[in-house]
XYZ file of C-alpha atoms in Angstrom:
643
model
C -19.928 -8.636 -70.808
C -19.550 -4.967 -69.781
C -23.297 -4.837 -68.688
C -22.903 -8.051 -66.638
C -20.006 -6.651 -64.751
C -21.822 -3.347 -64.118
C -24.824 -5.483 -62.843
C -22.541 -7.417 -60.473
C -20.932 -4.123 -59.350
C -24.272 -2.441 -58.667
C -25.477 -5.618 -56.785
C -22.347 -5.594 -54.678
C -22.810 -1.870 -53.831
C -26.539 -2.517 -52.994
C -25.554 -5.352 -50.602
C -22.714 -3.268 -49.030
C -25.215 -0.404 -48.547
C -27.908 -2.528 -47.110
C -25.496 -4.155 -44.725
C -24.063 -0.767 -43.808
C -27.510 0.698 -43.257
C -28.679 -2.326 -41.208
C -25.578 -2.120 -39.079
C -26.129 1.794 -38.566
C -29.751 1.065 -37.707
C -28.694 -1.620 -35.169
C -26.198 0.557 -33.539
C -28.584 3.553 -33.327
C -31.127 1.373 -31.762
C -28.717 -0.145 -29.334
C -27.652 3.232 -28.113
C -30.884 5.269 -28.416
C -33.264 4.996 -25.483
C -37.000 5.638 -26.139
C -38.618 6.884 -23.006
C -41.560 4.660 -21.989
C -45.039 6.060 -22.080
C -45.617 5.178 -18.495
C -43.707 8.255 -17.321
C -46.141 10.571 -19.214
C -49.036 9.030 -17.396
C -47.495 8.703 -13.939
C -48.714 11.675 -12.131
C -52.374 11.081 -13.315
C -52.152 7.514 -12.283
C -50.938 8.431 -8.810
C -53.703 11.043 -8.428
C -56.212 8.387 -9.205
C -54.584 6.259 -6.535
C -54.989 9.105 -3.935
C -51.895 11.189 -4.217
C -52.509 14.928 -4.707
C -50.813 16.612 -7.678
C -47.121 17.745 -6.954
C -48.257 21.338 -7.780
C -50.635 21.093 -4.770
C -47.917 19.836 -2.335
C -45.048 22.173 -1.053
C -41.838 20.446 0.003
C -38.644 22.208 1.241
C -37.460 19.709 3.743
C -38.835 21.428 6.770
C -40.866 19.849 9.473
C -43.834 21.701 8.128
C -43.248 20.801 4.470
C -41.137 17.606 4.346
C -39.885 16.171 1.110
C -41.749 13.210 -0.096
C -38.613 11.125 -0.440
C -35.082 11.703 0.612
C -32.396 9.410 -1.259
C -29.118 9.209 0.568
C -26.166 8.313 -1.763
C -25.422 9.352 -5.292
C -24.079 6.013 -6.409
C -25.908 4.755 -9.608
C -28.547 3.106 -7.366
C -29.296 6.378 -5.592
C -29.541 8.423 -8.891
C -31.973 5.690 -10.064
C -34.156 5.699 -7.064
C -34.303 9.477 -7.029
C -35.265 9.701 -10.799
C -37.783 6.974 -10.272
C -39.467 8.825 -7.308
C -39.336 12.323 -9.114
C -40.657 10.825 -12.268
C -43.625 9.478 -10.329
C -44.558 12.766 -9.053
C -42.736 12.874 -5.678
C -40.783 15.845 -4.246
C -37.304 14.275 -3.987
C -33.942 15.236 -2.456
C -30.857 13.396 -3.477
C -28.133 13.986 -1.019
C -24.554 12.902 -0.440
C -21.233 13.626 1.122
C -19.419 13.628 -2.173
C -18.932 16.530 -4.454
C -19.906 14.643 -7.645
C -22.666 12.140 -8.506
C -22.012 8.662 -9.981
C -20.132 7.028 -7.105
C -18.735 3.732 -8.056
C -19.233 4.382 -11.855
C -17.511 7.791 -11.795
C -15.509 8.227 -8.621
C -14.542 4.479 -8.272
C -14.143 4.584 -12.155
C -15.643 1.220 -12.556
C -16.667 1.817 -16.137
C -16.926 -1.726 -17.287
C -20.535 -2.669 -16.835
C -21.580 -6.153 -15.888
C -24.486 -7.021 -18.162
C -27.114 -9.707 -17.375
C -28.755 -11.641 -20.233
C -31.144 -14.694 -19.759
C -31.321 -17.926 -21.948
C -33.576 -16.003 -24.480
C -30.740 -13.316 -24.859
C -32.975 -10.710 -23.250
C -31.449 -8.088 -21.147
C -32.576 -8.798 -17.581
C -31.703 -5.429 -16.127
C -33.833 -2.840 -18.043
C -35.673 0.378 -17.090
C -33.513 3.290 -15.857
C -30.365 1.138 -16.085
C -30.916 0.361 -19.701
C -31.638 4.115 -20.172
C -28.163 5.031 -18.747
C -26.478 2.119 -20.576
C -27.742 3.267 -23.983
C -27.068 6.909 -23.316
C -23.573 6.260 -22.059
C -22.740 4.331 -25.155
C -22.602 0.767 -24.140
C -20.815 -1.829 -22.006
C -17.548 0.319 -21.576
C -17.904 4.092 -21.309
C -15.749 7.202 -20.722
C -15.901 8.202 -17.098
C -16.498 11.791 -18.134
C -19.342 10.768 -20.309
C -20.922 8.761 -17.502
C -20.633 11.839 -15.184
C -22.281 13.979 -17.971
C -25.190 11.591 -18.557
C -26.018 11.208 -14.849
C -26.042 15.046 -14.499
C -28.185 15.409 -17.455
C -30.660 12.876 -16.312
C -30.962 14.478 -13.062
C -31.301 17.959 -14.266
C -34.361 17.209 -16.409
C -36.523 16.409 -13.400
C -38.191 19.598 -11.986
C -39.219 17.691 -8.860
C -35.731 16.531 -7.796
C -33.177 18.523 -5.903
C -29.537 17.468 -5.424
C -27.420 18.500 -2.551
C -23.743 17.544 -2.397
C -20.867 17.982 0.253
C -23.306 17.044 3.182
C -22.090 14.857 5.902
C -24.468 12.717 7.644
C -24.654 13.241 11.460
C -27.564 10.871 12.149
C -31.089 9.805 11.136
C -33.726 10.640 13.804
C -36.031 7.629 14.282
C -39.409 7.704 16.240
C -41.765 4.793 16.591
C -40.191 2.743 13.863
C -39.977 5.672 11.344
C -37.199 7.730 10.188
C -38.381 11.200 10.803
C -35.461 13.328 9.713
C -31.874 13.321 8.655
C -29.392 15.568 10.341
C -26.623 16.575 8.097
C -23.624 18.904 8.255
C -22.701 21.473 5.554
C -19.286 22.747 6.471
C -19.802 24.047 10.064
C -23.655 24.305 9.782
C -26.008 21.549 10.887
C -29.371 21.102 9.087
C -32.251 18.790 9.854
C -34.084 17.458 6.731
C -37.499 16.059 7.084
C -39.088 13.544 4.729
C -41.932 11.070 4.685
C -39.860 8.406 3.131
C -36.106 7.567 3.053
C -34.159 5.334 0.637
C -30.557 4.322 1.611
C -28.545 3.983 -1.580
C -25.050 4.290 0.053
C -22.640 1.499 -0.707
C -22.459 0.579 3.112
C -26.173 1.306 3.929
C -24.793 3.971 6.357
C -28.204 5.602 6.976
C -29.886 2.210 7.756
C -27.068 1.200 9.997
C -27.303 4.341 12.071
C -31.088 3.755 12.255
C -30.134 0.499 14.063
C -31.346 -1.801 11.189
C -29.775 -5.260 11.762
C -26.915 -6.409 9.497
C -24.297 -9.001 9.194
C -20.939 -8.211 7.928
C -18.641 -9.795 5.275
C -18.815 -13.640 5.382
C -19.822 -14.045 8.965
C -23.136 -15.739 7.824
C -21.032 -18.704 6.282
C -18.944 -18.889 9.447
C -16.070 -16.616 8.427
C -16.330 -13.587 10.632
C -14.205 -10.741 9.733
C -13.484 -11.914 6.219
C -14.498 -9.625 3.181
C -13.963 -9.785 -0.610
C -10.915 -7.706 -1.650
C -11.164 -4.084 -2.608
C -9.738 -2.657 -5.761
C -8.053 0.580 -6.822
C -8.674 1.345 -10.337
C -5.723 3.163 -11.974
C -5.148 4.810 -15.293
C -2.221 3.967 -17.746
C -1.166 6.037 -20.709
C 1.102 5.005 -23.474
C -0.542 1.667 -24.077
C -0.357 0.234 -27.681
C -4.016 -0.681 -28.009
C -3.756 -2.383 -31.457
C -1.202 -4.647 -29.882
C -3.474 -5.328 -26.942
C -6.212 -6.371 -29.309
C -3.922 -8.626 -31.371
C -2.796 -10.334 -28.188
C -6.228 -11.043 -26.905
C -7.951 -11.789 -30.126
C -5.470 -13.613 -32.195
C -2.500 -14.918 -29.938
C -4.519 -15.946 -26.850
C -7.519 -17.755 -28.428
C -9.306 -18.755 -25.265
C -12.850 -17.859 -24.692
C -11.874 -15.854 -21.539
C -9.632 -13.547 -23.493
C -11.500 -10.900 -25.671
C -11.013 -7.365 -26.934
C -12.974 -4.597 -28.696
C -11.920 -1.079 -29.736
C -12.705 0.096 -26.048
C -12.346 -3.025 -23.814
C -10.108 -5.898 -23.344
C -10.029 -8.625 -20.768
C -7.588 -11.495 -20.107
C -3.764 -11.253 -19.888
C -3.928 -13.644 -16.938
C -1.168 -15.987 -18.273
C 1.076 -12.903 -18.156
C -0.208 -11.921 -14.693
C 0.736 -15.271 -13.128
C 4.452 -14.577 -13.403
C 4.082 -11.130 -11.449
C 4.897 -11.228 -7.778
C 3.394 -8.278 -5.854
C 5.766 -6.585 -3.436
C 3.185 -6.409 -0.681
C 1.539 -9.521 0.849
C -1.789 -7.649 0.981
C -1.970 -7.319 -2.932
C -2.764 -9.810 -5.648
C -3.114 -9.173 -9.194
C -5.727 -11.103 -11.248
C -6.503 -11.273 -14.904
C -7.451 -7.631 -15.477
C -10.092 -5.590 -17.326
C -8.939 -2.834 -19.520
C -11.271 0.110 -20.551
C -9.925 2.378 -23.146
C -11.018 6.085 -22.837
C -11.295 8.449 -25.824
C -7.982 10.103 -24.953
C -6.314 6.841 -25.474
C -5.639 6.169 -21.784
C -6.650 2.847 -20.263
C -8.344 2.161 -16.958
C -7.041 -0.950 -15.215
C -9.244 -3.152 -12.894
C -7.398 -6.052 -11.598
C -5.479 -4.961 -8.447
C -6.890 -6.752 -5.355
C -6.227 -5.218 -1.781
C -6.647 -7.442 1.207
C -7.707 -6.420 4.592
C -9.333 -3.186 3.986
C -11.859 -2.317 6.717
C -14.816 -0.624 4.908
C -15.941 1.603 7.941
C -12.443 2.805 8.907
C -11.094 5.764 7.072
C -7.663 5.152 8.131
C -7.807 1.473 6.774
C -9.149 2.616 3.425
C -6.339 5.307 3.208
C -3.685 2.710 4.062
C -5.173 0.239 1.462
C -4.957 3.002 -1.106
C -1.339 3.905 -0.389
C -0.365 0.419 -0.575
C -2.226 -0.171 -3.932
C -0.718 2.954 -5.467
C 2.858 1.796 -4.754
C 1.927 -1.647 -6.204
C 0.602 -0.002 -9.321
C 3.823 1.623 -10.261
C 5.746 -1.701 -9.505
C 3.286 -3.536 -11.824
C 3.488 -1.121 -14.682
C 7.305 -1.415 -14.373
C 6.834 -5.184 -14.777
C 4.301 -4.647 -17.581
C 6.695 -2.621 -19.821
C 9.111 -5.598 -19.691
C 6.590 -8.386 -20.077
C 3.141 -7.450 -21.358
C 2.471 -7.151 -25.045
C 1.387 -3.529 -25.808
C 2.728 -2.026 -22.476
C 6.278 -1.230 -23.577
C 5.728 2.528 -23.217
C 2.974 2.445 -20.402
C 3.073 4.803 -17.572
C 0.830 5.297 -14.489
C -0.991 8.592 -15.035
C -3.883 8.688 -12.433
C -5.759 6.809 -9.666
C -9.519 6.617 -9.108
C -10.669 9.075 -6.431
C -12.359 6.214 -4.436
C -11.640 2.547 -3.740
C -13.976 -0.006 -5.153
C -15.051 -1.852 -1.963
C -16.894 -4.986 -2.979
C -18.426 -6.014 0.278
C -19.415 -4.564 3.754
C -22.717 -4.967 5.295
C -25.615 -7.327 4.424
C -29.042 -6.282 5.631
C -31.222 -8.743 7.708
C -34.408 -7.532 5.886
C -37.867 -9.143 5.785
C -36.292 -11.640 3.289
C -32.724 -12.536 2.530
C -31.942 -13.590 -0.950
C -30.125 -16.914 -0.775
C -27.563 -18.635 -2.876
C -30.297 -21.234 -3.617
C -32.622 -18.552 -4.693
C -29.980 -17.373 -7.218
C -28.678 -20.665 -8.608
C -32.022 -22.494 -8.571
C -33.582 -19.550 -10.653
C -36.421 -19.077 -8.137
C -39.205 -16.688 -8.621
C -40.909 -14.747 -5.731
C -44.473 -13.634 -5.266
C -43.239 -10.062 -4.638
C -40.698 -9.976 -7.611
C -39.780 -6.432 -8.641
C -36.943 -7.436 -11.191
C -34.333 -9.888 -12.048
C -30.635 -10.603 -11.753
C -28.616 -13.030 -13.775
C -24.959 -12.439 -13.108
C -22.474 -15.311 -12.083
C -22.030 -15.856 -8.241
C -18.525 -14.235 -8.590
C -16.621 -14.195 -5.221
C -13.257 -12.370 -5.433
C -10.356 -13.443 -3.332
C -10.361 -12.735 0.420
C -6.710 -13.238 1.113
C -3.923 -15.290 -0.030
C -5.445 -18.462 1.384
C -8.983 -17.747 0.042
C -8.821 -17.410 -3.691
C -11.517 -15.997 -6.038
C -14.446 -18.525 -6.642
C -17.055 -18.864 -9.235
C -19.665 -20.744 -7.244
C -22.058 -21.004 -10.143
C -23.934 -19.025 -12.940
C -27.600 -18.552 -12.825
C -29.702 -18.019 -15.821
C -32.128 -15.627 -14.159
C -33.518 -15.142 -10.709
C -36.102 -12.894 -9.078
C -35.302 -10.166 -6.792
C -38.080 -9.913 -4.060
C -39.368 -6.517 -2.646
C -38.880 -7.905 0.892
C -35.161 -7.823 0.329
C -35.255 -4.063 0.317
C -37.269 -3.688 3.502
C -35.671 -3.482 6.905
C -37.471 -5.402 9.633
C -37.650 -2.494 12.219
C -38.193 0.697 10.191
C -41.291 0.980 8.107
C -40.702 3.996 5.921
C -37.058 3.081 4.826
C -35.771 1.004 1.936
C -32.252 -0.129 1.450
C -30.970 -0.626 -2.251
C -27.663 -1.565 -3.653
C -25.091 -4.110 -2.606
C -25.998 -3.926 1.110
C -29.565 -4.855 0.645
C -30.891 -8.099 2.235
C -28.743 -10.665 0.390
C -26.780 -13.532 1.852
C -23.146 -12.980 1.470
C -22.844 -15.609 -1.390
C -26.033 -14.562 -3.151
C -24.441 -10.999 -2.903
C -21.662 -12.384 -5.139
C -24.294 -12.041 -7.990
C -26.815 -9.475 -6.721
C -23.969 -6.898 -5.728
C -23.517 -5.694 -9.248
C -24.732 -2.073 -10.072
C -27.330 -3.030 -12.663
C -29.240 -5.305 -10.351
C -28.972 -2.640 -7.724
C -30.476 -0.020 -10.084
C -33.329 -2.621 -10.683
C -34.112 -2.656 -6.953
C -33.650 1.194 -6.720
C -36.191 1.964 -9.530
C -38.703 -0.381 -7.679
C -37.973 1.600 -4.513
C -38.698 4.894 -6.126
C -42.197 3.483 -7.560
C -42.912 1.778 -4.099
C -42.428 5.188 -2.419
C -45.089 6.507 -4.631
C -47.552 3.732 -3.837
C -46.818 4.072 -0.047
C -47.739 7.799 -0.116
C -50.596 7.462 -2.513
C -52.158 4.458 -0.569
C -51.139 5.636 2.762
C -49.529 2.372 3.698
C -46.080 1.319 5.028
C -43.492 -0.571 3.238
C -44.130 -3.363 5.762
C -47.732 -3.502 4.657
C -46.786 -3.451 1.101
C -44.540 -6.318 1.688
C -47.530 -8.341 2.797
C -49.966 -7.248 0.112
C -50.104 -9.094 -3.218
C -52.249 -6.568 -4.817
C -49.970 -3.707 -3.902
C -46.941 -5.649 -5.373
C -48.889 -6.244 -8.593
C -49.788 -2.585 -9.017
C -46.094 -1.814 -8.475
C -45.085 -4.160 -11.069
C -47.499 -2.834 -13.536
C -46.078 0.744 -13.094
C -42.561 -0.607 -13.406
C -43.388 -2.331 -16.600
C -45.020 0.661 -18.094
C -41.812 2.512 -17.236
C -39.505 0.152 -19.029
C -38.619 -2.436 -16.336
C -38.448 -6.104 -16.965
C -40.795 -7.752 -14.297
C -42.890 -10.285 -16.232
C -43.272 -13.973 -15.189
C -40.051 -15.879 -15.655
C -39.850 -18.524 -18.287
C -36.685 -19.967 -16.816
C -36.662 -23.594 -15.728
C -34.828 -25.043 -12.632
C -31.451 -26.560 -13.327
C -31.343 -30.244 -14.120
C -28.705 -30.802 -11.443
C -31.676 -30.486 -8.900
C -32.847 -33.881 -10.059
C -29.718 -35.613 -8.898
C -30.182 -37.771 -5.678
C -27.088 -36.174 -3.991
C -28.041 -32.520 -4.937
C -29.589 -31.982 -1.476
C -26.272 -32.783 0.278
C -24.266 -30.808 -2.258
C -26.507 -27.814 -1.793
C -25.909 -27.815 2.010
C -22.153 -27.657 1.423
C -22.552 -25.064 -1.328
C -24.462 -22.737 1.114
C -21.235 -22.811 3.199
C -19.195 -21.740 0.144
C -17.133 -25.049 0.112
C -18.604 -26.419 -3.164
C -18.310 -24.636 -6.438
C -19.759 -25.378 -9.871
C -17.818 -22.730 -11.906
C -19.252 -20.702 -14.685
C -20.614 -23.986 -16.338
C -22.420 -25.260 -13.061
C -20.425 -28.447 -13.366
C -20.518 -30.011 -9.827
C -19.213 -33.382 -11.125
C -21.349 -35.341 -8.533
C -20.588 -38.732 -10.284
C -16.756 -38.279 -10.566
C -14.232 -39.333 -7.919
C -12.643 -36.992 -5.299
C -8.957 -36.859 -4.452
C -8.043 -37.159 -0.768
C -6.652 -33.578 -0.461
C -9.892 -31.966 -1.710
C -11.874 -34.296 0.716
C -9.608 -33.072 3.585
C -10.119 -29.521 2.483
C -13.831 -30.040 2.527
C -13.680 -31.395 6.025
C -11.533 -28.559 7.382
C -13.495 -25.691 5.812
C -16.803 -27.241 6.575
C -15.935 -28.006 10.286
C -14.273 -24.471 10.670
C -17.308 -22.599 9.461
C -19.891 -24.833 11.189
C -18.096 -24.296 14.462
C -18.193 -20.496 14.086
C -21.817 -20.632 13.083
C -22.517 -22.686 16.179
C -20.935 -20.017 18.428
C -17.719 -21.929 19.051
C -14.960 -19.726 17.728
C -12.700 -21.180 20.517
C -12.843 -24.615 18.809
C -12.661 -23.027 15.353
C -9.423 -21.388 16.243
C -7.840 -24.742 17.142
C -8.681 -26.148 13.651
C -5.427 -27.399 11.873
C -5.236 -27.657 8.240
C -4.371 -31.227 7.240
C -2.194 -32.521 4.300
C -2.833 -35.892 2.742
C -0.451 -38.584 3.186
C -0.951 -39.334 -0.489
C -3.243 -37.422 -2.872
C -4.913 -40.328 -3.997
C -8.567 -41.022 -5.072
C -10.936 -41.547 -2.183
C -12.286 -44.935 -1.963
C -14.659 -47.123 0.252
C -11.417 -48.698 1.579
C -9.420 -45.570 2.443
C -12.190 -43.036 3.339
C -12.188 -44.079 7.034
C -8.342 -43.684 7.268
C -8.395 -40.264 5.718
C -11.107 -39.189 8.142
C -9.003 -40.558 11.131
C -5.953 -38.736 9.798
C -8.124 -35.544 9.831
C -9.218 -36.163 13.440
C -5.623 -37.061 14.425
C -4.477 -33.446 13.828
C -7.730 -31.907 15.201
C -8.293 -34.034 18.438
C -10.423 -31.437 20.039
C -13.277 -32.720 17.643
C -13.369 -36.122 19.054
C -15.434 -35.057 21.966
C -18.031 -33.449 19.657
C -18.617 -36.382 17.415
C -18.640 -39.880 19.018
C -16.528 -42.747 17.552
C -19.707 -44.900 17.323
C -21.570 -42.204 15.382
C -18.687 -41.832 12.933
C -18.640 -45.640 12.446
C -22.288 -45.768 11.819
C -21.891 -42.779 9.361
C -19.305 -44.567 7.271
C -21.190 -47.929 7.264
C -24.521 -46.508 6.337
C -23.641 -43.558 4.235
C -20.560 -44.885 2.368
C -20.366 -48.547 2.168
C -24.130 -48.983 1.637
C -24.224 -46.151 -0.854
C -21.943 -47.504 -3.561
C -20.526 -50.884 -4.704
C -17.820 -49.123 -6.509
C -14.344 -48.885 -5.143
C -13.957 -45.168 -6.113
C -16.517 -43.161 -4.260
C -18.223 -40.457 -6.335
C -18.271 -36.997 -4.990
C -22.044 -37.076 -4.397
C -21.656 -39.992 -1.871
C -18.818 -38.260 -0.171
C -20.774 -34.943 0.099
C -23.449 -37.099 1.860
C -20.917 -38.158 4.315
C -19.594 -34.703 5.051
C -23.109 -33.223 5.275
C -24.124 -35.965 7.879
C -20.951 -35.351 9.728
C -21.579 -31.623 10.026
C -25.087 -32.496 11.056
C -23.718 -34.567 13.946
C -21.342 -31.654 14.825
C -24.360 -29.306 15.038
C -26.364 -31.658 17.197
C -23.562 -31.858 19.771
C -23.350 -28.168 20.213
C -25.580 -26.246 22.577
C -26.308 -22.538 22.570
C -24.065 -20.473 24.816
C -20.821 -22.180 23.888
C -21.429 -25.315 25.890
C -21.127 -28.917 24.691
């Protein structure tokens, strides 16, 4: 019996050891990044392509010896672009107005990384992003550690120079090329020459000053002057983290509420009871990131009305947010589990501004590209994050429009239409405002930035412009091969289009979704065969009309739009749909001259009564009605504001 017990004991020890060793190996692999072999061969590859060895090319930024590449902006995307360029044999300058590198991750203190996995559980954003992700320690990292990792990665590159505390005065453009960048260092101006420029600033300031065309905010869906809310991340000390974990893991058992030893998210049930003092502030269910010193970073404070290009507006938004943070923590001490001894201890040096400019590049990534999982012939990477639109104001709450599995990011979305030696990477690249809800996240930006660095090497080696590359399939294939050899994920997609596309009412729903008035949520449930209540129908009519009028150049009519409340919030049927529509027009009489009575009667006869024999009208049928109504609205508009 004694021998039997000893055998069982030894077997248990062996099992524990095996599991422990396996777990340790998994953790080591998940945090240890093996540098791809492609970097070691890069200079040789580019020499064969026609680029002289970097030892044979002098570069100091002068007109005689220009840098190969200048990258403006030290956000993670800028660091990535500079690393990719330098590792591919290019004399590279990374330059910024800040005094530290890391941008949004370090100065904005957004240290909770948004990850992208596809249906095969593969990480979609690899390459230099994955290198940083593993070196920094995972999804949630210490801000100081992030700073250190970035600095160490930059310091290893002999061909890379970093200049900080430089204010951009202007880019000088000649014959469709950026020739130089004029910067100011204290009281001294300097002109820096380069063959290629990459704009990695959050707001694409270099490209904007070079007169590259952009839209702003949500103007491309008929909401001019509207932007997603900004956020000020703040630090709290005295949080009882075990209590936070208990609350999110065991008390609140919803899928949306989770916690680890370093991160937690949820608490939205508690937040709903908090009323901000400022009408420019909202507090959503927040992310918490625990640092090694026990302090916790809070990301959940939304600031409305911050103008991205106005320093005074940014400063004002920051002041409002700081005051609200203290009010919130006072509330938290009384109401939030684990926050009884919490105190505000610090604020992020920079605001997290989610949205500003959207370049009108050679191609604009669309919402349909994202949610239909489209591939592109000039694919240089993938995204896969939900189309997550944060609140715009008190009347425009946050929206989850849909969640893609995986979609391709085209090279053309990095290329301006009017400057041939400039690329734009990051959240201000050529994405529609709704597609930006997914593509704006830093990992996707880093994917594009790595491709930009490699494309710069191709451009110099083959002596061809980015515009020419964007029309050359062989060039894109070569760039993809280099990216793959250097750890990027660029292979052909295996993702299938979503099944919802087979629904007969999908085209109508898609048209309304492109305006941002139809959402599928994180489960892509559009409920096309379910009924619709009358208030939601009126909301769709109001928002669809407002946005269409703005897009048709009739802001005068859009300003007259009156939000209509349903007489009774009942299900829309074939009997009452005409009455509901008439109720909408009664409060918006300025529309009656745009859409004729006969057209509307024909619309309801053909699209509604003929579409369904059921009393309750499914959403899909009603989306058809609204889509056709908006088409009539467009047809009766003429350029120049005349009708």
